């Protein structure tokens, strides 16, 4: 028997028999046959359970990150590298659980561990998982187990009945959920909103720019535009229960003096008119097709001639076969609304054209999908 094999080299029948006998102790004919069979190079099209097993534990990373956030792991490491024992003393959490989640976070490349068994932050965790940073995602991961996962656990029954466990697109039930969510997803929208403002040349404007931020939530779309020019003034519309959250966050970003507010449902509130820009930041997927069509027509009327609508969405392709995050998000909308869904660019383009918009186009931007832009003639 040869002493070794090159990487990927197929052992000969003689090699595999010798290995099965010497290394694994197999001697009878059937055991040797089975051993040699599993030592053969897998065929390229051979089906294995490996990918499904990965799916089986796909719930784990967000829960691990959430546990680390709740137990102040990232915040404690902000001051420097620490051992598990040092972190335990600082946070009060026992070492066994800390060690387990921190090693997993190393595997997820959110922490690193040196030869002295000290853990430290990686660039992503330092940028987005420290609780005291503006736009942190720490709160989002902390709420996965309390605000998202409980509803997803009812998915099988919801598919069977066609009824979601809770419809969060209703004013009676939505504010309690969205008041927690909106601030925690700021990092998803803020870069895209900044890109929108840059593409529209806001920094170079010499006259007042009036912006309508529809279903504003945190107000981050209007905030990002207001940050680019002191001439930008924003009207933020949302449910009455959401407006205090919007006001607090605009104060946090230092632009509250250039915001005014309109309360009510998107199809019932008086938007006013003569706006230069209207933003719909991840709103259509909660409204569903019928209400989205009506909302786009209403938004068209609120814009001045030459005004631009900017839409952030989780776009799918026309066949609804990709991208995977947007397909999964469609399930999230099924779970959390009575009519929500994800849509393709061509679907939204058709709705915009029907509403009267022209020059419907995509704008490459950070986030789950490009932005959809259109202009009122």
Short mmCIF file of C-alpha atoms in Angstrom, two decimals:
data_model
loop_
_atom_site.label_atom_id
_atom_site.label_comp_id
_atom_site.label_asym_id
_atom_site.label_seq_id
_atom_site.Cartn_x
_atom_site.Cartn_y
_atom_site.Cartn_z
CA UNK A 1 0.00 0.00 0.00
CA UNK A 2 1.26 3.49 -0.80
CA UNK A 3 2.05 5.69 2.22
CA UNK A 4 -0.12 8.65 1.15
CA UNK A 5 -2.29 10.12 -1.54
CA UNK A 6 -2.35 13.49 -3.26
CA UNK A 7 -5.26 15.80 -2.47
CA UNK A 8 -8.34 14.51 -4.26
CA UNK A 9 -6.54 11.41 -5.59
CA UNK A 10 -8.68 8.30 -5.88
CA UNK A 11 -7.20 5.30 -3.95
CA UNK A 12 -6.84 2.05 -5.84
CA UNK A 13 -8.92 -1.00 -4.77
CA UNK A 14 -5.73 -2.42 -3.21
CA UNK A 15 -5.12 0.83 -1.29
CA UNK A 16 -8.68 1.06 0.00
CA UNK A 17 -8.75 -2.59 1.10
CA UNK A 18 -5.50 -2.14 3.02
CA UNK A 19 -6.76 1.02 4.67
CA UNK A 20 -10.06 -0.57 5.64
CA UNK A 21 -8.24 -3.51 7.21
CA UNK A 22 -5.46 -1.65 9.00
CA UNK A 23 -7.11 1.60 10.05
CA UNK A 24 -10.70 0.55 10.67
CA UNK A 25 -10.26 -3.09 11.57
CA UNK A 26 -12.67 -4.39 8.93
CA UNK A 27 -11.94 -7.95 7.85
CA UNK A 28 -15.12 -9.72 6.69
CA UNK A 29 -16.08 -9.45 3.04
CA UNK A 30 -19.26 -7.33 3.48
CA UNK A 31 -17.60 -4.81 5.83
CA UNK A 32 -14.66 -4.46 3.46
CA UNK A 33 -17.01 -3.92 0.51
CA UNK A 34 -18.97 -1.23 2.38
CA UNK A 35 -15.80 0.50 3.54
CA UNK A 36 -14.31 0.56 0.02
CA UNK A 37 -17.61 1.86 -1.36
CA UNK A 38 -17.63 4.91 0.92
CA UNK A 39 -13.98 5.62 0.16
CA UNK A 40 -14.73 6.09 -3.52
CA UNK A 41 -14.64 9.62 -4.89
CA UNK A 42 -18.20 11.07 -4.77
CA UNK A 43 -19.71 11.70 -8.16
CA UNK A 44 -20.30 15.33 -9.05
CA UNK A 45 -24.06 14.84 -9.14
CA UNK A 46 -24.23 12.67 -6.03
CA UNK A 47 -26.90 13.95 -3.63
CA UNK A 48 -25.81 14.37 -0.01
CA UNK A 49 -27.70 15.63 3.07
CA UNK A 50 -25.03 18.20 3.93
CA UNK A 51 -26.89 21.25 2.60
CA UNK A 52 -30.12 20.25 4.30
CA UNK A 53 -28.26 19.78 7.59
CA UNK A 54 -26.92 23.32 7.22
CA UNK A 55 -30.49 24.53 6.78
CA UNK A 56 -31.43 22.61 9.91
CA UNK A 57 -29.27 24.90 12.02
CA UNK A 58 -29.85 28.11 10.05
CA UNK A 59 -31.88 29.49 12.96
CA UNK A 60 -28.79 29.46 15.17
CA UNK A 61 -26.65 32.46 14.01
CA UNK A 62 -29.22 35.22 14.71
CA UNK A 63 -30.07 33.67 18.08
CA UNK A 64 -26.39 33.38 19.00
CA UNK A 65 -25.81 37.01 18.03
CA UNK A 66 -28.91 38.01 20.00
CA UNK A 67 -27.67 36.14 23.08
CA UNK A 68 -24.31 37.88 22.78
CA UNK A 69 -26.01 41.27 22.53
CA UNK A 70 -28.28 40.57 25.52
CA UNK A 71 -25.30 39.46 27.61
CA UNK A 72 -23.19 42.51 26.65
CA UNK A 73 -20.49 40.45 24.91
CA UNK A 74 -19.82 42.96 22.12
CA UNK A 75 -20.11 46.01 24.40
CA UNK A 76 -17.67 44.48 26.88
CA UNK A 77 -15.13 43.76 24.17
CA UNK A 78 -15.29 47.36 22.91
CA UNK A 79 -12.68 48.31 25.52
CA UNK A 80 -10.25 45.58 24.41
CA UNK A 81 -9.61 41.85 24.13
CA UNK A 82 -10.70 39.65 27.03
CA UNK A 83 -10.74 36.00 28.05
CA UNK A 84 -14.00 34.20 28.78
CA UNK A 85 -13.25 34.43 32.50
CA UNK A 86 -12.70 38.18 32.30
CA UNK A 87 -15.90 38.63 30.31
CA UNK A 88 -17.79 36.47 32.80
CA UNK A 89 -16.60 38.64 35.67
CA UNK A 90 -17.59 41.80 33.80
CA UNK A 91 -21.02 40.65 32.58
CA UNK A 92 -22.02 38.30 35.37
CA UNK A 93 -22.80 35.46 32.93
CA UNK A 94 -21.32 32.01 33.72
CA UNK A 95 -18.36 30.93 31.61
CA UNK A 96 -19.86 27.80 30.02
CA UNK A 97 -22.50 29.57 27.97
CA UNK A 98 -20.24 32.50 27.18
CA UNK A 99 -17.52 30.19 25.87
CA UNK A 100 -20.00 28.36 23.64
CA UNK A 101 -21.48 31.44 22.00
CA UNK A 102 -18.14 33.26 21.74
CA UNK A 103 -16.49 30.34 19.98
CA UNK A 104 -19.46 30.19 17.62
CA UNK A 105 -19.04 33.91 16.96
CA UNK A 106 -15.42 33.23 16.06
CA UNK A 107 -16.69 30.70 13.53
CA UNK A 108 -19.13 33.32 12.23
CA UNK A 109 -16.19 35.73 11.90
CA UNK A 110 -17.77 38.24 14.26
CA UNK A 111 -15.09 37.72 16.92
CA UNK A 112 -11.47 36.63 16.74
CA UNK A 113 -9.49 34.65 19.30
CA UNK A 114 -5.74 34.90 19.79
CA UNK A 115 -3.24 32.33 21.10
CA UNK A 116 -3.78 33.63 24.65
CA UNK A 117 -7.49 32.72 24.43
CA UNK A 118 -8.50 36.37 24.35
CA UNK A 119 -11.47 37.40 22.22
CA UNK A 120 -11.82 40.69 20.36
CA UNK A 121 -14.20 42.38 17.94
CA UNK A 122 -14.07 42.03 14.17
CA UNK A 123 -14.81 45.04 11.90
CA UNK A 124 -18.48 44.07 11.32
CA UNK A 125 -19.27 43.58 14.99
CA UNK A 126 -17.44 46.77 15.95
CA UNK A 127 -19.37 48.74 13.33
CA UNK A 128 -22.87 47.31 13.79
CA UNK A 129 -23.21 45.37 17.06
CA UNK A 130 -22.18 47.89 19.73
CA UNK A 131 -25.31 49.14 21.45
CA UNK A 132 -24.16 52.76 21.82
CA UNK A 133 -23.57 53.39 18.11
CA UNK A 134 -26.09 55.25 15.98
CA UNK A 135 -27.83 52.82 13.66
CA UNK A 136 -26.66 49.72 15.52
CA UNK A 137 -28.13 46.32 14.64
CA UNK A 138 -27.72 45.11 18.21
CA UNK A 139 -31.36 45.80 18.99
CA UNK A 140 -32.51 43.97 15.89
CA UNK A 141 -30.76 40.74 16.87
CA UNK A 142 -31.92 41.10 20.45
CA UNK A 143 -35.54 41.21 19.20
CA UNK A 144 -35.31 38.17 16.90
CA UNK A 145 -36.32 35.76 19.65
CA UNK A 146 -39.06 38.01 21.04
CA UNK A 147 -40.59 39.75 17.99
CA UNK A 148 -39.84 37.62 14.92
CA UNK A 149 -39.31 33.98 15.80
CA UNK A 150 -42.54 33.49 17.81
CA UNK A 151 -44.67 34.31 14.76
CA UNK A 152 -42.52 32.19 12.41
CA UNK A 153 -43.16 29.18 14.65
CA UNK A 154 -46.78 29.30 13.44
CA UNK A 155 -45.82 29.10 9.75
CA UNK A 156 -47.08 25.55 9.14
CA UNK A 157 -50.51 26.31 10.58
CA UNK A 158 -50.66 29.64 8.75
CA UNK A 159 -49.96 27.94 5.41
CA UNK A 160 -52.67 25.38 6.18
CA UNK A 161 -55.29 28.00 7.03
CA UNK A 162 -54.08 30.90 4.87
CA UNK A 163 -54.32 33.18 7.90
CA UNK A 164 -51.19 34.77 9.44
CA UNK A 165 -50.79 34.58 13.22
CA UNK A 166 -50.92 38.39 13.37
CA UNK A 167 -51.49 41.12 10.76
CA UNK A 168 -49.00 43.84 11.61
CA UNK A 169 -50.02 46.04 8.68
CA UNK A 170 -53.11 47.04 10.66
CA UNK A 171 -53.12 50.22 12.73
CA UNK A 172 -54.63 48.36 15.70
CA UNK A 173 -51.74 45.87 15.94
CA UNK A 174 -48.83 47.37 14.00
CA UNK A 175 -47.48 50.25 16.12
CA UNK A 176 -46.44 48.06 19.05
CA UNK A 177 -44.30 45.93 16.71
CA UNK A 178 -42.97 48.67 14.42
CA UNK A 179 -42.09 51.01 17.28
CA UNK A 180 -39.44 48.43 18.25
CA UNK A 181 -38.47 47.43 14.72
CA UNK A 182 -37.97 50.71 12.88
CA UNK A 183 -34.98 52.04 14.81
CA UNK A 184 -33.30 48.65 14.75
CA UNK A 185 -33.35 48.41 10.94
CA UNK A 186 -31.94 51.88 10.26
CA UNK A 187 -28.65 50.42 8.90
CA UNK A 188 -30.62 48.63 6.16
CA UNK A 189 -32.10 51.87 4.78
CA UNK A 190 -29.69 54.65 5.68
CA UNK A 191 -26.99 53.95 3.04
CA UNK A 192 -29.61 53.55 0.31
CA UNK A 193 -31.32 56.80 1.34
CA UNK A 194 -27.97 58.60 1.24
CA UNK A 195 -27.40 57.22 -2.26
CA UNK A 196 -30.82 58.50 -3.32
CA UNK A 197 -30.02 62.02 -2.15
CA UNK A 198 -26.64 61.98 -3.85
CA UNK A 199 -28.14 60.79 -7.14
CA UNK A 200 -30.62 63.69 -7.01
CA UNK A 201 -27.85 66.20 -6.34
CA UNK A 202 -29.34 67.55 -3.12
CA UNK A 203 -26.05 69.03 -1.91
CA UNK A 204 -26.01 71.35 -4.95
CA UNK A 205 -29.58 72.61 -4.66
CA UNK A 206 -30.07 76.37 -4.28
CA UNK A 207 -33.78 76.33 -3.54
CA UNK A 208 -35.88 74.62 -0.88
CA UNK A 209 -36.50 70.93 -1.54
CA UNK A 210 -39.75 69.52 -0.19
CA UNK A 211 -39.72 65.81 0.66
CA UNK A 212 -42.65 63.55 1.51
CA UNK A 213 -41.55 60.54 3.59
CA UNK A 214 -44.50 58.12 3.42
CA UNK A 215 -45.00 55.69 6.32
CA UNK A 216 -41.83 57.23 7.70
CA UNK A 217 -41.29 54.95 10.70
CA UNK A 218 -37.89 55.97 12.05
CA UNK A 219 -37.83 58.80 9.53
CA UNK A 220 -34.45 57.63 8.27
CA UNK A 221 -35.22 58.19 4.58
CA UNK A 222 -36.11 61.82 5.20
CA UNK A 223 -33.28 62.18 7.71
CA UNK A 224 -30.66 61.00 5.21
CA UNK A 225 -31.94 63.48 2.61
CA UNK A 226 -32.09 66.33 5.15
CA UNK A 227 -28.48 65.68 6.17
CA UNK A 228 -27.32 66.44 2.63
CA UNK A 229 -28.62 70.01 2.48
CA UNK A 230 -30.06 72.56 4.91
CA UNK A 231 -32.57 73.40 2.17
CA UNK A 232 -34.31 70.02 2.51
CA UNK A 233 -37.58 70.10 4.45
CA UNK A 234 -39.40 66.83 5.17
CA UNK A 235 -43.05 66.00 5.78
CA UNK A 236 -43.17 62.65 7.55
CA UNK A 237 -46.43 60.69 7.41
CA UNK A 238 -47.33 57.72 9.60
CA UNK A 239 -49.82 56.34 12.10
CA UNK A 240 -50.35 58.67 15.08
CA UNK A 241 -48.72 56.16 17.45
CA UNK A 242 -45.54 56.12 15.32
CA UNK A 243 -44.98 59.89 15.10
CA UNK A 244 -43.39 60.21 18.59
CA UNK A 245 -40.77 57.62 17.55
CA UNK A 246 -40.05 59.55 14.34
CA UNK A 247 -39.70 62.81 16.29
CA UNK A 248 -37.28 61.26 18.78
CA UNK A 249 -35.05 59.84 16.05
CA UNK A 250 -35.00 63.07 14.02
CA UNK A 251 -33.81 64.82 17.19
CA UNK A 252 -31.15 62.16 17.64
CA UNK A 253 -29.85 62.89 14.12
CA UNK A 254 -30.04 66.66 14.60
CA UNK A 255 -32.58 67.49 11.86
CA UNK A 256 -35.83 67.77 13.86
CA UNK A 257 -36.24 71.48 13.07
CA UNK A 258 -36.79 70.67 9.38
CA UNK A 259 -39.50 68.02 9.88
CA UNK A 260 -43.26 68.41 9.95
CA UNK A 261 -45.78 65.62 10.40
CA UNK A 262 -48.98 64.19 8.94
CA UNK A 263 -50.87 61.55 10.91
CA UNK A 264 -53.03 58.75 9.53
CA UNK A 265 -53.21 55.70 7.28
CA UNK A 266 -51.31 56.04 4.00
CA UNK A 267 -54.51 55.93 1.94
CA UNK A 268 -56.47 58.28 4.20
CA UNK A 269 -53.98 60.92 5.35
CA UNK A 270 -53.81 64.28 3.55
CA UNK A 271 -50.31 64.32 2.03
CA UNK A 272 -50.58 67.84 0.68
CA UNK A 273 -48.97 68.64 -2.67
CA UNK A 274 -46.08 70.20 -4.60
CA UNK A 275 -43.34 67.91 -3.31
CA UNK A 276 -40.02 67.53 -5.11
CA UNK A 277 -39.31 64.03 -3.77
CA UNK A 278 -41.45 61.26 -2.27
CA UNK A 279 -39.93 58.24 -0.54
CA UNK A 280 -41.49 54.82 0.01
CA UNK A 281 -38.86 53.05 2.04
CA UNK A 282 -39.84 49.36 2.26
CA UNK A 283 -43.56 50.07 2.39
CA UNK A 284 -45.12 48.41 -0.67
CA UNK A 285 -44.39 44.92 0.61
CA UNK A 286 -46.57 45.55 3.65
CA UNK A 287 -49.44 47.03 1.63
CA UNK A 288 -49.94 44.34 -1.02
CA UNK A 289 -50.75 44.94 -4.68
CA UNK A 290 -54.14 46.66 -4.50
CA UNK A 291 -53.21 49.19 -1.82
CA UNK A 292 -49.78 49.74 -3.41
CA UNK A 293 -51.38 50.70 -6.72
CA UNK A 294 -53.68 53.17 -4.94
CA UNK A 295 -50.78 54.56 -2.91
CA UNK A 296 -48.66 55.18 -6.02
CA UNK A 297 -51.53 57.08 -7.66
CA UNK A 298 -51.97 59.16 -4.52
CA UNK A 299 -48.22 59.85 -4.37
CA UNK A 300 -48.22 60.92 -8.03
CA UNK A 301 -50.79 63.61 -7.21
CA UNK A 302 -48.70 64.86 -4.27
CA UNK A 303 -45.59 65.47 -6.40
CA UNK A 304 -44.95 68.54 -8.53
CA UNK A 305 -44.11 68.18 -12.22
CA UNK A 306 -40.56 66.88 -12.42
CA UNK A 307 -40.85 65.37 -8.95
CA UNK A 308 -39.22 62.01 -8.25
CA UNK A 309 -40.44 59.01 -6.29
CA UNK A 310 -37.83 56.76 -4.67
CA UNK A 311 -38.88 53.25 -3.67
CA UNK A 312 -36.89 50.83 -1.53
CA UNK A 313 -38.03 47.21 -1.77
CA UNK A 314 -37.01 43.55 -1.57
CA UNK A 315 -37.23 42.88 -5.31
CA UNK A 316 -37.67 39.41 -6.81
CA UNK A 317 -37.18 38.40 -10.44
CA UNK A 318 -40.18 37.97 -12.75
CA UNK A 319 -40.25 34.19 -12.22
CA UNK A 320 -39.97 34.52 -8.43
CA UNK A 321 -36.99 32.18 -8.33
CA UNK A 322 -34.38 34.58 -6.90
CA UNK A 323 -32.82 36.27 -5.04
CA UNK A 324 -33.23 34.03 -2.02
CA UNK A 325 -33.37 36.79 0.66
CA UNK A 326 -36.31 38.43 -1.11
CA UNK A 327 -38.09 35.09 -1.49
CA UNK A 328 -37.67 34.42 2.22
CA UNK A 329 -38.87 37.95 2.97
CA UNK A 330 -42.07 37.16 1.05
CA UNK A 331 -42.70 34.41 3.61
CA UNK A 332 -42.01 36.94 6.35
CA UNK A 333 -44.72 39.16 4.87
CA UNK A 334 -47.12 36.22 4.73
CA UNK A 335 -46.46 35.60 8.42
CA UNK A 336 -46.80 39.24 9.45
CA UNK A 337 -49.52 40.68 7.23
CA UNK A 338 -52.84 39.81 5.63
CA UNK A 339 -51.84 40.98 2.13
CA UNK A 340 -48.08 41.70 2.06
CA UNK A 341 -45.68 40.23 -0.50
CA UNK A 342 -42.51 40.96 -2.42
CA UNK A 343 -42.68 42.18 -6.02
CA UNK A 344 -40.54 42.36 -9.14
CA UNK A 345 -39.21 45.52 -10.75
CA UNK A 346 -41.47 44.97 -13.75
CA UNK A 347 -44.56 44.68 -11.54
CA UNK A 348 -43.76 47.92 -9.75
CA UNK A 349 -42.82 49.57 -13.05
CA UNK A 350 -46.25 48.69 -14.47
CA UNK A 351 -47.98 50.15 -11.42
CA UNK A 352 -45.93 53.35 -11.64
CA UNK A 353 -46.65 53.71 -15.35
CA UNK A 354 -50.37 53.19 -14.74
CA UNK A 355 -50.23 55.90 -12.07
CA UNK A 356 -48.75 58.32 -14.61
CA UNK A 357 -45.02 58.17 -13.85
CA UNK A 358 -42.38 58.17 -16.59
CA UNK A 359 -38.74 57.12 -16.81
CA UNK A 360 -39.07 54.23 -14.38
CA UNK A 361 -35.56 53.07 -13.61
CA UNK A 362 -33.31 51.26 -11.18
CA UNK A 363 -30.65 52.97 -9.06
CA UNK A 364 -27.86 50.80 -7.71
CA UNK A 365 -27.71 51.30 -3.96
CA UNK A 366 -26.60 49.48 -0.79
CA UNK A 367 -29.29 47.25 0.67
CA UNK A 368 -31.31 44.19 -0.26
CA UNK A 369 -32.17 45.52 -3.75
CA UNK A 370 -31.61 48.51 -6.05
CA UNK A 371 -33.90 51.49 -5.60
CA UNK A 372 -36.79 52.05 -8.03
CA UNK A 373 -37.04 55.64 -9.24
CA UNK A 374 -39.64 57.32 -11.45
CA UNK A 375 -40.48 60.89 -12.46
CA UNK A 376 -43.76 62.78 -12.73
CA UNK A 377 -43.92 64.44 -16.17
#
